[in-house]
């Protein structure tokens, strides 16, 4: 079992930055692929980024490449999402997800553990 808790959301102006954190319970954190997803009102949840257990591989949605960076600290059981050059279209609830294994999946159905989400609102 893995429990995930996201923090770091908030209101930011377009062009600004935010860093989201996701703290995980459990002693085998490094065995899990960690992902970030987001869901805007009226839209389906979509993939943002994923990182391998060792942190040596990452994958990003095209919409955030070059602006967002996913990283992890296995000693702290925490994964991060650094978001720079934020745009209004980045406004959404952001969710942390975990999956045992090594593949960097992008579908919501591939992840078995989810956090409660944290809201990011980007104003003009």
PDB file of C-alpha atoms in Angstrom:
ATOM      1  CA  UNK A   1       0.000   0.000   0.000  1.00  0.00           C
ATOM      2  CA  UNK A   2       1.160   3.484  -0.847  1.00  0.00           C
ATOM      3  CA  UNK A   3      -0.403   6.678   0.414  1.00  0.00           C
ATOM      4  CA  UNK A   4       0.308   9.908  -1.432  1.00  0.00           C
ATOM      5  CA  UNK A   5      -0.139  13.481  -0.249  1.00  0.00           C
ATOM      6  CA  UNK A   6       0.367  16.436  -2.589  1.00  0.00           C
ATOM      7  CA  UNK A   7       1.223  19.952  -1.471  1.00  0.00           C
ATOM      8  CA  UNK A   8       2.376  23.157  -3.084  1.00  0.00           C
ATOM      9  CA  UNK A   9      -0.559  24.229  -5.198  1.00  0.00           C
ATOM     10  CA  UNK A  10      -1.845  27.773  -5.258  1.00  0.00           C
ATOM     11  CA  UNK A  11      -2.558  30.887  -7.280  1.00  0.00           C
ATOM     12  CA  UNK A  12       0.185  32.247  -9.513  1.00  0.00           C
ATOM     13  CA  UNK A  13       0.372  34.773 -12.319  1.00  0.00           C
ATOM     14  CA  UNK A  14       1.086  33.689 -15.865  1.00  0.00           C
ATOM     15  CA  UNK A  15       4.821  33.367 -16.382  1.00  0.00           C
ATOM     16  CA  UNK A  16       5.391  32.467 -12.763  1.00  0.00           C
ATOM     17  CA  UNK A  17       6.571  29.280 -11.095  1.00  0.00           C
ATOM     18  CA  UNK A  18       5.352  26.743  -8.564  1.00  0.00           C
ATOM     19  CA  UNK A  19       6.815  23.564  -7.139  1.00  0.00           C
ATOM     20  CA  UNK A  20       4.514  20.717  -6.215  1.00  0.00           C
ATOM     21  CA  UNK A  21       5.552  18.015  -3.785  1.00  0.00           C
ATOM     22  CA  UNK A  22       4.146  14.547  -3.248  1.00  0.00           C
ATOM     23  CA  UNK A  23       5.061  12.680  -0.092  1.00  0.00           C
ATOM     24  CA  UNK A  24       4.662   8.906  -0.140  1.00  0.00           C
ATOM     25  CA  UNK A  25       4.327   6.412   2.660  1.00  0.00           C
ATOM     26  CA  UNK A  26       6.051   3.044   2.638  1.00  0.00           C
ATOM     27  CA  UNK A  27       9.567   1.663   2.638  1.00  0.00           C
ATOM     28  CA  UNK A  28       9.905   0.723  -1.031  1.00  0.00           C
ATOM     29  CA  UNK A  29       9.424   4.122  -2.622  1.00  0.00           C
ATOM     30  CA  UNK A  30      12.320   3.616  -5.035  1.00  0.00           C
ATOM     31  CA  UNK A  31      10.505   0.611  -6.539  1.00  0.00           C
ATOM     32  CA  UNK A  32       7.676   2.788  -7.802  1.00  0.00           C
ATOM     33  CA  UNK A  33       7.361   4.807 -10.952  1.00  0.00           C
ATOM     34  CA  UNK A  34       5.880   8.148  -9.956  1.00  0.00           C
ATOM     35  CA  UNK A  35       3.670  10.247 -12.169  1.00  0.00           C
ATOM     36  CA  UNK A  36       1.974  13.619 -12.198  1.00  0.00           C
ATOM     37  CA  UNK A  37      -1.390  14.086 -13.855  1.00  0.00           C
ATOM     38  CA  UNK A  38      -3.785  17.012 -14.048  1.00  0.00           C
ATOM     39  CA  UNK A  39      -7.467  17.559 -14.553  1.00  0.00           C
ATOM     40  CA  UNK A  40      -9.127  20.787 -15.581  1.00  0.00           C
ATOM     41  CA  UNK A  41     -12.864  21.362 -15.043  1.00  0.00           C
ATOM     42  CA  UNK A  42     -14.900  19.488 -17.620  1.00  0.00           C
ATOM     43  CA  UNK A  43     -11.885  17.667 -18.998  1.00  0.00           C
ATOM     44  CA  UNK A  44     -10.403  14.227 -18.576  1.00  0.00           C
ATOM     45  CA  UNK A  45      -7.399  13.645 -16.364  1.00  0.00           C
ATOM     46  CA  UNK A  46      -4.239  13.889 -18.443  1.00  0.00           C
ATOM     47  CA  UNK A  47      -0.643  12.820 -18.108  1.00  0.00           C
ATOM     48  CA  UNK A  48       1.946  15.463 -17.240  1.00  0.00           C
ATOM     49  CA  UNK A  49       5.192  13.700 -16.307  1.00  0.00           C
ATOM     50  CA  UNK A  50       6.639  10.467 -14.954  1.00  0.00           C
ATOM     51  CA  UNK A  51       9.918   9.429 -13.393  1.00  0.00           C
ATOM     52  CA  UNK A  52      11.559   6.051 -12.887  1.00  0.00           C
ATOM     53  CA  UNK A  53      12.278   4.689  -9.438  1.00  0.00           C
ATOM     54  CA  UNK A  54      15.959   5.544  -9.573  1.00  0.00           C
ATOM     55  CA  UNK A  55      15.266   8.937 -11.097  1.00  0.00           C
ATOM     56  CA  UNK A  56      17.366   8.221 -14.181  1.00  0.00           C
ATOM     57  CA  UNK A  57      14.512   8.325 -16.677  1.00  0.00           C
ATOM     58  CA  UNK A  58      11.741  10.834 -17.171  1.00  0.00           C
ATOM     59  CA  UNK A  59       8.897  11.382 -19.587  1.00  0.00           C
ATOM     60  CA  UNK A  60       6.808  14.479 -20.270  1.00  0.00           C
ATOM     61  CA  UNK A  61       3.673  15.495 -22.064  1.00  0.00           C
ATOM     62  CA  UNK A  62       4.440  17.655 -25.085  1.00  0.00           C
ATOM     63  CA  UNK A  63       2.451  20.502 -23.577  1.00  0.00           C
ATOM     64  CA  UNK A  64       4.866  20.870 -20.641  1.00  0.00           C
ATOM     65  CA  UNK A  65       8.232  19.900 -22.143  1.00  0.00           C
ATOM     66  CA  UNK A  66      10.853  22.529 -21.471  1.00  0.00           C
ATOM     67  CA  UNK A  67       8.726  24.176 -18.763  1.00  0.00           C
ATOM     68  CA  UNK A  68       8.115  21.463 -16.152  1.00  0.00           C
ATOM     69  CA  UNK A  69      10.666  19.232 -14.439  1.00  0.00           C
ATOM     70  CA  UNK A  70       9.896  16.091 -12.459  1.00  0.00           C
ATOM     71  CA  UNK A  71      12.378  14.880  -9.863  1.00  0.00           C
ATOM     72  CA  UNK A  72      12.447  12.684  -6.791  1.00  0.00           C
ATOM     73  CA  UNK A  73      14.302  12.287  -3.516  1.00  0.00           C
ATOM     74  CA  UNK A  74      14.099   8.648  -2.500  1.00  0.00           C
ATOM     75  CA  UNK A  75      15.631   9.365   0.896  1.00  0.00           C
ATOM     76  CA  UNK A  76      12.632  11.603   1.620  1.00  0.00           C
ATOM     77  CA  UNK A  77      10.029   9.475  -0.193  1.00  0.00           C
ATOM     78  CA  UNK A  78       9.066  12.549  -2.161  1.00  0.00           C
ATOM     79  CA  UNK A  79       8.530  13.412  -5.812  1.00  0.00           C
ATOM     80  CA  UNK A  80       8.471  16.973  -7.100  1.00  0.00           C
ATOM     81  CA  UNK A  81       7.093  18.840 -10.062  1.00  0.00           C
ATOM     82  CA  UNK A  82       8.817  22.143 -10.766  1.00  0.00           C
ATOM     83  CA  UNK A  83       6.571  24.235 -12.995  1.00  0.00           C
ATOM     84  CA  UNK A  84       8.031  27.288 -14.733  1.00  0.00           C
ATOM     85  CA  UNK A  85       6.644  29.711 -17.313  1.00  0.00           C
ATOM     86  CA  UNK A  86       3.133  28.817 -16.242  1.00  0.00           C
ATOM     87  CA  UNK A  87       0.257  29.498 -18.596  1.00  0.00           C
ATOM     88  CA  UNK A  88      -3.441  29.894 -17.955  1.00  0.00           C
ATOM     89  CA  UNK A  89      -4.018  26.557 -19.664  1.00  0.00           C
ATOM     90  CA  UNK A  90      -1.974  24.898 -16.903  1.00  0.00           C
ATOM     91  CA  UNK A  91      -4.807  25.648 -14.472  1.00  0.00           C
ATOM     92  CA  UNK A  92      -6.009  22.315 -13.090  1.00  0.00           C
ATOM     93  CA  UNK A  93      -6.039  20.010 -10.117  1.00  0.00           C
ATOM     94  CA  UNK A  94      -2.709  18.189 -10.079  1.00  0.00           C
ATOM     95  CA  UNK A  95      -2.495  14.601  -8.909  1.00  0.00           C
ATOM     96  CA  UNK A  96       0.421  12.445  -7.893  1.00  0.00           C
ATOM     97  CA  UNK A  97       0.291   8.753  -8.829  1.00  0.00           C
ATOM     98  CA  UNK A  98       2.388   5.666  -8.190  1.00  0.00           C
ATOM     99  CA  UNK A  99       2.913   2.351  -9.945  1.00  0.00           C
ATOM    100  CA  UNK A 100       5.156  -0.553  -9.030  1.00  0.00           C
ATOM    101  CA  UNK A 101       7.654  -1.283 -11.767  1.00  0.00           C
ATOM    102  CA  UNK A 102       9.901   0.454 -14.265  1.00  0.00           C
ATOM    103  CA  UNK A 103       7.825   1.452 -17.277  1.00  0.00           C
ATOM    104  CA  UNK A 104       6.971   5.148 -17.588  1.00  0.00           C
ATOM    105  CA  UNK A 105       3.287   4.773 -18.349  1.00  0.00           C
ATOM    106  CA  UNK A 106       1.139   7.728 -19.352  1.00  0.00           C
ATOM    107  CA  UNK A 107      -2.392   6.369 -18.902  1.00  0.00           C
ATOM    108  CA  UNK A 108      -4.347   6.904 -15.709  1.00  0.00           C
ATOM    109  CA  UNK A 109      -5.411   3.248 -15.697  1.00  0.00           C
ATOM    110  CA  UNK A 110      -1.793   2.172 -15.395  1.00  0.00           C
ATOM    111  CA  UNK A 111      -1.390   3.750 -11.963  1.00  0.00           C
ATOM    112  CA  UNK A 112      -2.867   2.113  -8.898  1.00  0.00           C
ATOM    113  CA  UNK A 113      -2.227   4.704  -6.227  1.00  0.00           C
ATOM    114  CA  UNK A 114      -3.368   8.318  -6.240  1.00  0.00           C
ATOM    115  CA  UNK A 115      -3.181  11.358  -4.037  1.00  0.00           C
ATOM    116  CA  UNK A 116      -6.067  13.676  -3.294  1.00  0.00           C
ATOM    117  CA  UNK A 117      -4.833  16.412  -5.620  1.00  0.00           C
ATOM    118  CA  UNK A 118      -3.714  19.999  -5.238  1.00  0.00           C
ATOM    119  CA  UNK A 119      -5.171  22.944  -7.141  1.00  0.00           C
ATOM    120  CA  UNK A 120      -3.029  25.121  -9.385  1.00  0.00           C
ATOM    121  CA  UNK A 121      -4.605  28.294 -10.722  1.00  0.00           C
ATOM    122  CA  UNK A 122      -2.755  30.506 -13.187  1.00  0.00           C
ATOM    123  CA  UNK A 123      -4.130  34.011 -13.618  1.00  0.00           C
ATOM    124  CA  UNK A 124      -3.572  36.383 -16.499  1.00  0.00           C
TER     125      UNK A 124
END
